[in-house]
PDB file of C-alpha atoms in Angstrom:
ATOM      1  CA  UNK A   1      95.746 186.787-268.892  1.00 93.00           C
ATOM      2  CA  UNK A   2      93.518 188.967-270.350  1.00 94.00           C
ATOM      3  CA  UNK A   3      91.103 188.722-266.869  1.00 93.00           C
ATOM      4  CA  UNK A   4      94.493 190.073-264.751  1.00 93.00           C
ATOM      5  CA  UNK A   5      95.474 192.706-267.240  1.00 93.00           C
ATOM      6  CA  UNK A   6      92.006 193.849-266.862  1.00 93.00           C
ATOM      7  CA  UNK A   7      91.732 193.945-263.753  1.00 92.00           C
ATOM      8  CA  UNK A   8      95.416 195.413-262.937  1.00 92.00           C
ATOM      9  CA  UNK A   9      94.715 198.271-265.642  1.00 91.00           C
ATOM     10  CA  UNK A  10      91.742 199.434-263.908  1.00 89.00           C
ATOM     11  CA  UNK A  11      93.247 199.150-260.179  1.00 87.00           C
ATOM     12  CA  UNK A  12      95.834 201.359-261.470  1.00 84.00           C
ATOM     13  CA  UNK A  13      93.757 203.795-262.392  1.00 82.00           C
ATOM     14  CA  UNK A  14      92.253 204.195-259.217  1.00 73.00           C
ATOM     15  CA  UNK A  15      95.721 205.071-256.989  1.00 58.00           C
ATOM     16  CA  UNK A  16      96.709 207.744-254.802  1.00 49.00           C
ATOM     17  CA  UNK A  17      99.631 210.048-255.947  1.00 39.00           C
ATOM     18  CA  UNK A  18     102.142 207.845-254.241  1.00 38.00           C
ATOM     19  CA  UNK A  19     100.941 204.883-255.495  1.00 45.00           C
ATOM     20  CA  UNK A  20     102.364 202.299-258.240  1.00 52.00           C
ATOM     21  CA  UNK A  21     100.911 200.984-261.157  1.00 69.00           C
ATOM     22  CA  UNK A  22     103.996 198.674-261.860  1.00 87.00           C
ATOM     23  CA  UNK A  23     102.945 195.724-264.123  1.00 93.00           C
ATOM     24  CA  UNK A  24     106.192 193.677-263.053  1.00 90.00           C
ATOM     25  CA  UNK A  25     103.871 191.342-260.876  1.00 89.00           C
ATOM     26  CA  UNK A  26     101.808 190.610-264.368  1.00 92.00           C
ATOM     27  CA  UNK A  27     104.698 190.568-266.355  1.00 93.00           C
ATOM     28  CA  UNK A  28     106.669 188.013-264.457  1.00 91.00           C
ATOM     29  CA  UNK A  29     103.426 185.860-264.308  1.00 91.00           C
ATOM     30  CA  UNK A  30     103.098 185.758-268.314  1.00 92.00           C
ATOM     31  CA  UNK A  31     105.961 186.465-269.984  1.00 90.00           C
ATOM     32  CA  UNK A  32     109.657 184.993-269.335  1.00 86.00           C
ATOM     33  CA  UNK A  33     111.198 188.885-269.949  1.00 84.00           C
ATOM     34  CA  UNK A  34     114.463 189.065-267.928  1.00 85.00           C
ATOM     35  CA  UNK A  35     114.606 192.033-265.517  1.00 87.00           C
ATOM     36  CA  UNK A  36     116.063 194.478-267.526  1.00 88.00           C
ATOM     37  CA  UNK A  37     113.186 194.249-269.877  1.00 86.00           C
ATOM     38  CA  UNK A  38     110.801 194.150-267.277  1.00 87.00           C
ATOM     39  CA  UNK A  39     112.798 197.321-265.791  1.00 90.00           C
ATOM     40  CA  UNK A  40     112.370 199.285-268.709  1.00 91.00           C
ATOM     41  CA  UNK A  41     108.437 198.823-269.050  1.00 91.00           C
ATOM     42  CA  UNK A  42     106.722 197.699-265.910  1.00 91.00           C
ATOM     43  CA  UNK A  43     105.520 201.499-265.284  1.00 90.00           C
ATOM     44  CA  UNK A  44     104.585 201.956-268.885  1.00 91.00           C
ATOM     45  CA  UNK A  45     100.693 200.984-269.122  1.00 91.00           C
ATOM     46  CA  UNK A  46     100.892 201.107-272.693  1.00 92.00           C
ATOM     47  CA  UNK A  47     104.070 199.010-273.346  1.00 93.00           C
ATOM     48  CA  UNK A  48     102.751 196.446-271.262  1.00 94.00           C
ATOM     49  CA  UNK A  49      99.667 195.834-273.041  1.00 94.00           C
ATOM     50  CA  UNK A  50     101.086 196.192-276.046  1.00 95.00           C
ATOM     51  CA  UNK A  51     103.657 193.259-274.896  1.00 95.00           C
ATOM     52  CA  UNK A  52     101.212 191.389-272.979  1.00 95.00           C
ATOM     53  CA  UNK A  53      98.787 191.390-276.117  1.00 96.00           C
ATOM     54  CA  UNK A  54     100.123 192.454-279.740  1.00 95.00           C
ATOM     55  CA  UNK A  55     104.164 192.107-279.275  1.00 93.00           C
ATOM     56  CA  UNK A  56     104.801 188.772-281.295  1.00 91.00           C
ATOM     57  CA  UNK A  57     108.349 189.202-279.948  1.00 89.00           C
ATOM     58  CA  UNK A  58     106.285 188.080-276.395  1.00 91.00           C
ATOM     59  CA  UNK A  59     106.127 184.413-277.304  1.00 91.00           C
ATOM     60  CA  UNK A  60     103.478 183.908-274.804  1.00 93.00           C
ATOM     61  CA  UNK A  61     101.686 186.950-276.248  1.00 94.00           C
ATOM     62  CA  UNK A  62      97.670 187.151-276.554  1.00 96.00           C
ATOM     63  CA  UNK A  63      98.190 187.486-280.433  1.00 96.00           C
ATOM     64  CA  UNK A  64     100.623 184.185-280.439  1.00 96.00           C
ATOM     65  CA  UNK A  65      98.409 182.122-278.215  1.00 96.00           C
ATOM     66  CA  UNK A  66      95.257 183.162-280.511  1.00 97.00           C
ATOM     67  CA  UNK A  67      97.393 182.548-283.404  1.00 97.00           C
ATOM     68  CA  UNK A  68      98.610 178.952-282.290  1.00 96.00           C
ATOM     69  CA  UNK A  69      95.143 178.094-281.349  1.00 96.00           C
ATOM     70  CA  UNK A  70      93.693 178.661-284.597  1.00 97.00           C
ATOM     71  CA  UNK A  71      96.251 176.675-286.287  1.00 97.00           C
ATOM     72  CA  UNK A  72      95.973 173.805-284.093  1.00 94.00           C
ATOM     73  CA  UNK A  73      91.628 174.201-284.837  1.00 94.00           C
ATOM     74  CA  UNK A  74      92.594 174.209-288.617  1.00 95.00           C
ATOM     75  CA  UNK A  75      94.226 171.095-287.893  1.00 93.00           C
ATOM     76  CA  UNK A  76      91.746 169.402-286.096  1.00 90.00           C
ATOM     77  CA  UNK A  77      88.499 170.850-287.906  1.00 91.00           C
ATOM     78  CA  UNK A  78      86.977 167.129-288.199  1.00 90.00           C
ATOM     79  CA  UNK A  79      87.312 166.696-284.568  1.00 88.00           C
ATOM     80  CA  UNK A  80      85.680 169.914-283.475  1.00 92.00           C
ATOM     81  CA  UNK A  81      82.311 171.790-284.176  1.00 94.00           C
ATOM     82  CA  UNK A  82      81.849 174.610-286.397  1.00 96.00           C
ATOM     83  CA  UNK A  83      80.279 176.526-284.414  1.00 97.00           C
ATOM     84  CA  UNK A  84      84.120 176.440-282.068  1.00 96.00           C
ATOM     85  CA  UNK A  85      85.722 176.788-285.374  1.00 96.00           C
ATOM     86  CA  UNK A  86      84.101 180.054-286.118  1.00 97.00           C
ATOM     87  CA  UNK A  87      84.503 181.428-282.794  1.00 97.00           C
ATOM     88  CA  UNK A  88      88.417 180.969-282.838  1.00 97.00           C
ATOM     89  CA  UNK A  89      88.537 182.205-286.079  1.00 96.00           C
ATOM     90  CA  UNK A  90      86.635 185.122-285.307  1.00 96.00           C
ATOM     91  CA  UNK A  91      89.028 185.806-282.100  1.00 97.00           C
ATOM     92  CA  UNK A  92      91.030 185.676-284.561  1.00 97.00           C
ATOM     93  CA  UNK A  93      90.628 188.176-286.965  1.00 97.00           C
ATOM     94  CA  UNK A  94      89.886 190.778-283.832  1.00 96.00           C
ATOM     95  CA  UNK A  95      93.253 190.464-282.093  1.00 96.00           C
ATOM     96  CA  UNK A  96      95.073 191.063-285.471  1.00 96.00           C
ATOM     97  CA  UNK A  97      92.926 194.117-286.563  1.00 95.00           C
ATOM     98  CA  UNK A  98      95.462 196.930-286.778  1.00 92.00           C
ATOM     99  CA  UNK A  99      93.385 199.504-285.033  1.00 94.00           C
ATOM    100  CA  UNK A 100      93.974 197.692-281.783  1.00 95.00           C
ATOM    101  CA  UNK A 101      97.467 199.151-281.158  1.00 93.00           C
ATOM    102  CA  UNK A 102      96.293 202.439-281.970  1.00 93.00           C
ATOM    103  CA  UNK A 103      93.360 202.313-278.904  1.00 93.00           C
ATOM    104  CA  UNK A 104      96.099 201.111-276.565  1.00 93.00           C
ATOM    105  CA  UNK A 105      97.917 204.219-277.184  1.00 89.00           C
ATOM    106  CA  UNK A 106      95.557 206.465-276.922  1.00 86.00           C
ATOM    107  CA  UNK A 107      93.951 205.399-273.637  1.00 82.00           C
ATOM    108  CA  UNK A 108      91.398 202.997-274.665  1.00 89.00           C
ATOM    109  CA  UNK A 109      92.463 199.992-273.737  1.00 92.00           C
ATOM    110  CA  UNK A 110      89.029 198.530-272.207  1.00 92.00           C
ATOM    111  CA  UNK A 111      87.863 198.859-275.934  1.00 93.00           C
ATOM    112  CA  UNK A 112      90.459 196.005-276.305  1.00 95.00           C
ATOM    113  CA  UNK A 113      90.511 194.122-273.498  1.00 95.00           C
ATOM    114  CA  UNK A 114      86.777 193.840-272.313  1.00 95.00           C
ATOM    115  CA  UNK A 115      85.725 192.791-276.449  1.00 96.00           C
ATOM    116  CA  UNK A 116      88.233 190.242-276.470  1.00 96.00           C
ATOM    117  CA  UNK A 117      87.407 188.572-272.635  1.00 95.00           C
ATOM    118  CA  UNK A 118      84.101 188.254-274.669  1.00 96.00           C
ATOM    119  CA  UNK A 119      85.178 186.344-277.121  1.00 96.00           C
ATOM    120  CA  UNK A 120      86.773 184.102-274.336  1.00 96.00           C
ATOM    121  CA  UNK A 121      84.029 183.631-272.887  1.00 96.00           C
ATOM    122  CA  UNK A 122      81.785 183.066-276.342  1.00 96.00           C
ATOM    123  CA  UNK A 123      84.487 180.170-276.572  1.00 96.00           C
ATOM    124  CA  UNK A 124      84.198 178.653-273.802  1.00 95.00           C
ATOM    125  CA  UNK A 125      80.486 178.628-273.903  1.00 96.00           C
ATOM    126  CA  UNK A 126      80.021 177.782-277.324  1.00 97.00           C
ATOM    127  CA  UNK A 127      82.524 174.906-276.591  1.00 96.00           C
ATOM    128  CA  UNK A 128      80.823 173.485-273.950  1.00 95.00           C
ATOM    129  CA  UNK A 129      77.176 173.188-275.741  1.00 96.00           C
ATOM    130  CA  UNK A 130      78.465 172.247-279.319  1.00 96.00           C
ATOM    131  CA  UNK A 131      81.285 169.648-278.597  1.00 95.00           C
ATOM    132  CA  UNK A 132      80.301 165.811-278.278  1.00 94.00           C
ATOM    133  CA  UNK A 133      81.973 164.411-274.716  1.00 93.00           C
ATOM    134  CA  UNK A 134      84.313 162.062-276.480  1.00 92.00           C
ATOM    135  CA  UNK A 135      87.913 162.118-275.716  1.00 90.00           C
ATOM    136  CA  UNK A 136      88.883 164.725-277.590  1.00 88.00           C
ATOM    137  CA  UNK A 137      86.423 167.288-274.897  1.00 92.00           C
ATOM    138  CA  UNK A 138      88.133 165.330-272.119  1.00 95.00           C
ATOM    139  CA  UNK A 139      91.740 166.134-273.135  1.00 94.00           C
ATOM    140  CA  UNK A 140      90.483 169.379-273.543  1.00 92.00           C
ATOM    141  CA  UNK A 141      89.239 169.685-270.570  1.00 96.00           C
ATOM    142  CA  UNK A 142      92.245 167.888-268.826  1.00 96.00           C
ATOM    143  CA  UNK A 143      94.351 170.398-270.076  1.00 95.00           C
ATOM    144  CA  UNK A 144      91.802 173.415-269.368  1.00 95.00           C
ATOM    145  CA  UNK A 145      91.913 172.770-265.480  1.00 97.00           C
ATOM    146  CA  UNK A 146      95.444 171.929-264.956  1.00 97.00           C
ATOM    147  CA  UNK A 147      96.235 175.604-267.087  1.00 96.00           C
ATOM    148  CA  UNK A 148      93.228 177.196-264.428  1.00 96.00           C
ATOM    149  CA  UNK A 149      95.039 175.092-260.909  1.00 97.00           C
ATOM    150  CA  UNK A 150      98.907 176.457-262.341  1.00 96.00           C
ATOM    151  CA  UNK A 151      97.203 180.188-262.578  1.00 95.00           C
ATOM    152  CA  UNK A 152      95.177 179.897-259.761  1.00 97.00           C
ATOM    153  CA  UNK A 153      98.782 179.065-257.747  1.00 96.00           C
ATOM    154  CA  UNK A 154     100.834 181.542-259.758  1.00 94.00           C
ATOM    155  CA  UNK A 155      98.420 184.593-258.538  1.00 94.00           C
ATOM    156  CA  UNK A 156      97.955 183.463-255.480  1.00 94.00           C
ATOM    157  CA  UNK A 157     101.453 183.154-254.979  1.00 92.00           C
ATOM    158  CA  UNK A 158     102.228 186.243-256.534  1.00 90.00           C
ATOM    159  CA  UNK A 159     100.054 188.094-254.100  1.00 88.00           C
ATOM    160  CA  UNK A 160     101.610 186.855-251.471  1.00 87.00           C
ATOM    161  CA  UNK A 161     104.773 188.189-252.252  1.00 84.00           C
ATOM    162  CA  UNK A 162     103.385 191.669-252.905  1.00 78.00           C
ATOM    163  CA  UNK A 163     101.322 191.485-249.371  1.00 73.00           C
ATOM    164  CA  UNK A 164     103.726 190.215-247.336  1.00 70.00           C
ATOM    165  CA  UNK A 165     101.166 187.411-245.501  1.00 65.00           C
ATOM    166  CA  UNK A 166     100.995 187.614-242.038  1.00 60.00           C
ATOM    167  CA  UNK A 167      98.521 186.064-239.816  1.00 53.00           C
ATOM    168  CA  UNK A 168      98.448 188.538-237.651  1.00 51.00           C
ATOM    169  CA  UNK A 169      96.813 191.037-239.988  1.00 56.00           C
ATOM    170  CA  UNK A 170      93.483 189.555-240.464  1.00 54.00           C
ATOM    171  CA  UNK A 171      90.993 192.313-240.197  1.00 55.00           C
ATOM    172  CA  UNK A 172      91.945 194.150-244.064  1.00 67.00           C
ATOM    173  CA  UNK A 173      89.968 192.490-247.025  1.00 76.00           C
ATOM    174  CA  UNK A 174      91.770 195.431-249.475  1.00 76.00           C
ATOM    175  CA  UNK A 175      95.084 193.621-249.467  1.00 79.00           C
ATOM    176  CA  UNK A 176      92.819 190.529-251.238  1.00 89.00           C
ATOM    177  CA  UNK A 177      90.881 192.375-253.386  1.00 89.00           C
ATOM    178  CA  UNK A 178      92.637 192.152-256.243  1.00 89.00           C
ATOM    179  CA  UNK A 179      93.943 188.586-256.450  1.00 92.00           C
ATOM    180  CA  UNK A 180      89.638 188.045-255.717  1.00 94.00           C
ATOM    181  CA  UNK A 181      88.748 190.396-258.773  1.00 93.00           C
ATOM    182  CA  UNK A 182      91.752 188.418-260.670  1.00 92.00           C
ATOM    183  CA  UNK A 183      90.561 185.436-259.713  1.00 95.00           C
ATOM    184  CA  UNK A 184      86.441 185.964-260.352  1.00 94.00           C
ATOM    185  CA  UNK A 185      86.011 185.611-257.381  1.00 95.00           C
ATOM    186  CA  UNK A 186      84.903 188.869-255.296  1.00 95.00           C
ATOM    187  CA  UNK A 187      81.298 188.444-255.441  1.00 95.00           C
ATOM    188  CA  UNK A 188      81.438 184.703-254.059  1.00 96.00           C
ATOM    189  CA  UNK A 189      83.621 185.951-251.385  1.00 96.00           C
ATOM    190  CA  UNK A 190      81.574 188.968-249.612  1.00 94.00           C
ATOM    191  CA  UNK A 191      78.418 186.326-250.437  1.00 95.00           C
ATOM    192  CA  UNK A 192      80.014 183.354-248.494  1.00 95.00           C
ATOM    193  CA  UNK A 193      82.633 184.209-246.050  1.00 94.00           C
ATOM    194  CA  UNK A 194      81.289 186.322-242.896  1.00 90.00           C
ATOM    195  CA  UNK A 195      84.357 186.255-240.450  1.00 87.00           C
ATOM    196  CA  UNK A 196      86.601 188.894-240.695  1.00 85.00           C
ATOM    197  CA  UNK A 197      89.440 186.843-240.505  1.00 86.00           C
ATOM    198  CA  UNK A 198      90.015 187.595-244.125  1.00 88.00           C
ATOM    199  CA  UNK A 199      93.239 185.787-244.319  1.00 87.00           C
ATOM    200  CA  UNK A 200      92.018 182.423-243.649  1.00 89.00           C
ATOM    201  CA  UNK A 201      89.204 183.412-245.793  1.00 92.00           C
ATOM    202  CA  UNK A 202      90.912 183.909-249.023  1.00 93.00           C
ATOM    203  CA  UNK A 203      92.986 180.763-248.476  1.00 93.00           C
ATOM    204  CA  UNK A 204      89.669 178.553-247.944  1.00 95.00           C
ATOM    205  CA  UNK A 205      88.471 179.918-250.734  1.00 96.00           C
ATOM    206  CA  UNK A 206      91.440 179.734-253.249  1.00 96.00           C
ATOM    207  CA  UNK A 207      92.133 176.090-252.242  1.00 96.00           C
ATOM    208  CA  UNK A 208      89.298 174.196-250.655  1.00 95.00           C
ATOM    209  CA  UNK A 209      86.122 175.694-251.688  1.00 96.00           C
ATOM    210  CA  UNK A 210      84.285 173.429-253.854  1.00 96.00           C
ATOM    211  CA  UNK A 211      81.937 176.123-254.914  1.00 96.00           C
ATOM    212  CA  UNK A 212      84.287 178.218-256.374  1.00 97.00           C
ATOM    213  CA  UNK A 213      84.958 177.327-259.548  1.00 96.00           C
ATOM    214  CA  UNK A 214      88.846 178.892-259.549  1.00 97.00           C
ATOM    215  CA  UNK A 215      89.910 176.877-256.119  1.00 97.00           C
ATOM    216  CA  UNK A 216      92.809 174.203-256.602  1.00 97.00           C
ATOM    217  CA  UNK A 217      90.001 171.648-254.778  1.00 97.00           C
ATOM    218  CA  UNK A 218      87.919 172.269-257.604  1.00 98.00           C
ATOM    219  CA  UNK A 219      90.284 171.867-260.957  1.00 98.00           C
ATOM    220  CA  UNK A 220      92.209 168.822-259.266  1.00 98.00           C
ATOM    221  CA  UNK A 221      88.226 167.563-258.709  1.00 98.00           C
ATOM    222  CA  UNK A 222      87.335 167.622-262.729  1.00 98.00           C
ATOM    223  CA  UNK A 223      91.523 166.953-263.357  1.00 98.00           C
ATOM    224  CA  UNK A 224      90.488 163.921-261.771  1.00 97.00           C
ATOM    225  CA  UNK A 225      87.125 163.042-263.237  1.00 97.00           C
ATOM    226  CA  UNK A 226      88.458 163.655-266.813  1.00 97.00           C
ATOM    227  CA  UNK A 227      91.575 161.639-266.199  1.00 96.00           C
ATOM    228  CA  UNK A 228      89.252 158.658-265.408  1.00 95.00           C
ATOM    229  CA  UNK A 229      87.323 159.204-268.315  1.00 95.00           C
ATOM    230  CA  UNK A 230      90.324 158.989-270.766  1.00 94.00           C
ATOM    231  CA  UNK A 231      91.550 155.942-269.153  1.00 94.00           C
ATOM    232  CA  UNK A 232      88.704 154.316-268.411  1.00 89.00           C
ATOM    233  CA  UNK A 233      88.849 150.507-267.846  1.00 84.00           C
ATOM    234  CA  UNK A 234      91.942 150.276-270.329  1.00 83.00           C
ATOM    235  CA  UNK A 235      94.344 149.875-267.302  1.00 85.00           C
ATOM    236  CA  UNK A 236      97.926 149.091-267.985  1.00 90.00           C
ATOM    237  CA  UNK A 237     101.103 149.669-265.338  1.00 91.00           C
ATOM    238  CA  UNK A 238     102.107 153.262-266.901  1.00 90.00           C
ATOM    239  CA  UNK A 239      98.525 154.375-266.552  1.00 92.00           C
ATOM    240  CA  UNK A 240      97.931 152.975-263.175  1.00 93.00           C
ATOM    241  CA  UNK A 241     101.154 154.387-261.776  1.00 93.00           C
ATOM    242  CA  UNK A 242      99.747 158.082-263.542  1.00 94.00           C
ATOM    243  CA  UNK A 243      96.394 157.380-261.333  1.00 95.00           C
ATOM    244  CA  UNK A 244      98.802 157.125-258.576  1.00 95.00           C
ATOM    245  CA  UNK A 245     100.672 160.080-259.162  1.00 95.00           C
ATOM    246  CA  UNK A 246      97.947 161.968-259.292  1.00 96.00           C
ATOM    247  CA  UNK A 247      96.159 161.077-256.153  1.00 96.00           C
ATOM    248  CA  UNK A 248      99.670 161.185-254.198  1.00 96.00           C
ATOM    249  CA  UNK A 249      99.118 164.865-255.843  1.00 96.00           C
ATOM    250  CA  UNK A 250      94.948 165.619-254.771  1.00 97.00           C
ATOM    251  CA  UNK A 251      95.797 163.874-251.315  1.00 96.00           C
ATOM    252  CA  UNK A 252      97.775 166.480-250.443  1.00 95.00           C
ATOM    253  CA  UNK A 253      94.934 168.969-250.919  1.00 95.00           C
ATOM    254  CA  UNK A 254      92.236 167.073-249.955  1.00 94.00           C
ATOM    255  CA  UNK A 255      93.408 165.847-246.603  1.00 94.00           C
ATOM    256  CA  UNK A 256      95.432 169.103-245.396  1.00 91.00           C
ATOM    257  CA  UNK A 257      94.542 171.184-242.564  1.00 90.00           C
ATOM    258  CA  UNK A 258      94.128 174.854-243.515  1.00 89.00           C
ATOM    259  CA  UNK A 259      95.018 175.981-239.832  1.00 87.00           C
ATOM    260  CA  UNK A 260      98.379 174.829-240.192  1.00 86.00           C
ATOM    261  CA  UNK A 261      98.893 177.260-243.052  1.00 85.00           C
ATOM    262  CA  UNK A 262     101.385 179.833-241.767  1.00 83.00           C
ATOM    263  CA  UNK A 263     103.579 183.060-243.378  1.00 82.00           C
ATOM    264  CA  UNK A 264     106.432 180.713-243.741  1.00 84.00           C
ATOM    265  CA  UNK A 265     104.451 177.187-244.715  1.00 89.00           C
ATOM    266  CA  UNK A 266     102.269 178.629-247.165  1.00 90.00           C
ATOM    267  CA  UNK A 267     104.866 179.297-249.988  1.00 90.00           C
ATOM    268  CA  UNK A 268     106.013 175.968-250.108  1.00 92.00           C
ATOM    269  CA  UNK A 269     102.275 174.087-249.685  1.00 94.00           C
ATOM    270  CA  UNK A 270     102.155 176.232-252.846  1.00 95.00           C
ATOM    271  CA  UNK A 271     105.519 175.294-254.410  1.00 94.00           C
ATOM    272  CA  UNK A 272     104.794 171.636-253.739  1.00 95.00           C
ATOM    273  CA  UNK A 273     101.501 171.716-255.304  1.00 96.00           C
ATOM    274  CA  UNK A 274     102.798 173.347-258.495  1.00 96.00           C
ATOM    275  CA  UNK A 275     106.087 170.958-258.859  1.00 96.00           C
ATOM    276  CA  UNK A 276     103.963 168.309-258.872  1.00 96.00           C
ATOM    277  CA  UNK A 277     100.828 169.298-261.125  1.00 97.00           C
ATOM    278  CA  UNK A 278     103.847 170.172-263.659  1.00 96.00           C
ATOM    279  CA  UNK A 279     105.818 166.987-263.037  1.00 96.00           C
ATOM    280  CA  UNK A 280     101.798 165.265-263.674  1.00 96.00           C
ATOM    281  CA  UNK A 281     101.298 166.791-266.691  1.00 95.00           C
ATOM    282  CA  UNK A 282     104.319 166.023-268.407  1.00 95.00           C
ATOM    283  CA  UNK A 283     103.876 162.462-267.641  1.00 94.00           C
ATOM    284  CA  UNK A 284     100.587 162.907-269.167  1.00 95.00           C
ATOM    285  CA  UNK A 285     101.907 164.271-272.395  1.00 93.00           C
ATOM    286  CA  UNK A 286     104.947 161.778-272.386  1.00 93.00           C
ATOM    287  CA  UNK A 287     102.491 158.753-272.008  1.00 92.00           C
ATOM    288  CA  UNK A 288      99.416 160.023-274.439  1.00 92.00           C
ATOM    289  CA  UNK A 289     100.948 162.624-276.857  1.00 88.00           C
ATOM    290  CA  UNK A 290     105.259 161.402-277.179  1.00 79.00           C
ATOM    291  CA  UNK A 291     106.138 159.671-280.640  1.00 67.00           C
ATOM    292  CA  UNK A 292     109.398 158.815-278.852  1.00 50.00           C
TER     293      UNK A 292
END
């Protein structure tokens, strides 16, 4: 969230006269607004930050989801280092400092944004050398990638709408840029791809590429490796028919053929995919989380 709010506040900064710096694409990515909410702020800079970051009313606010998370760390602080502990809570204390509201107001919103994808990042990286690989960093994990394949769909997707795919237009790597910036992945792009058929480009990239760390190849790959892990040889019928599921799921990435990928196919190869990575992970919560 905060990587696409970065990313779309500084693109809209840099527009002719006649261009837009509507925020309803963000919007209707994060929040569940109905239109006439997202009418009445989507040109506001200001008001969308402040929804997409401080407004608790947002219930998928930044605020809320830091809030949650260190509740759920309280709850768990025997299962998790303190090194993580202090890093959430820390995230924490930032994204409720008062002072942050005032910034976004007055224009300096980077001052918020860019501190806070720090912390993120901190997280992430003080997670990964501080937590022992038990279950607990698997189902973390497991839930980390199928969060990154869903967002990875939803922008893609997103930008297709805007851009109106066609095939036909190959040769202009602007209409990509910022679903590649939103994504992290601009630099790997102009460092791997040398065609100028841009479209198919992107595509590879988003889904197949193994190297890029964002691609839906890549988070079904460790989706897949962690799932193993947390059943490991403890096989019954529910968790065999879940292995199934899921590779019914990867097949349909792993085995497709990107040149079939057309204006009109693309949205639903995209639809399909995200039906059934939601559909996977509620099975996954019914069968390891339900007291039902």
């Amino acid at each position: 969230m905060l990587r696409l709010a970065g990313t779309h506040y500084i693109f809209s900064l840099d527009k002719d006269v006649n261009g837009t710096s509507s925020w309803k694409s963000v919007l209707e990515i994060f929040t569940d607004s109905d239109e006439e909410c997202l009418k009445s702020i989507e040109n506001n800079t200001e008001e969308c930050l402040k929804f997409l970051l401080l407004d608790t009313r947002n219930t998928n606010c930044l605020r809320t989801l830091v809030n949650k998370a260190r509740e759920n760390a309280r709850g768990v602080q025997d299962l998790i280092t303190k090194e993580v502990w202090e890093e959430v809570n820390q995230m924490y204390h930032f994204v409720n400092q008062p002072e942050l509201l005032q910034k976004i107001n007055s224009y300096h919103s980077l001052e918020v944004i860019e501190p806070l994808i720090k912390h993120t990042v901190m997280y992430a990286g003080i997670t990964d050398i501080t937590m022992p690989r038990g279950t607990g960093w698997c189902f973390m994990n497991l839930g980390k990638y199928i969060e990154r394949c869903l967002q990875t769909i939803a922008f893609t997707e997103k930008q297709l709408e805007i851009t109106n795919f066609s095939e036909a237009d190959t040769n202009d790597l602007l209409q990509w840029k910022y679903l590649l910036f939103s994504l992290s992945g601009y630099e790997l792009h102009v460092k791997t791809y040398r065609s100028s058929n841009h479209n198919f480009n992107v595509l590879h990239q988003v889904l197949i590429n193994e190297n890029f760390t964002r691609s839906i190849m890549y988070s079904l790959q460790r989706i897949e490796h962690y799932l193993n892990r947390i059943i490991g040889n403890e096989i019954n019928e529910e968790r065999a028919a879940l292995l199934r599921d899921f590779g019914r799921l990867f097949s349909k990435v792993r085995f497709m053929e990107l040149d079939s990928l057309t204006k009109d196919t693309v949205p639903v190869f995209f639809e399909d995919i995200k039906v059934g990575l939601v559909e996977f992970n509620q099975r996954v919560v019914q069968h390891f989380f339900s007291y039902s």
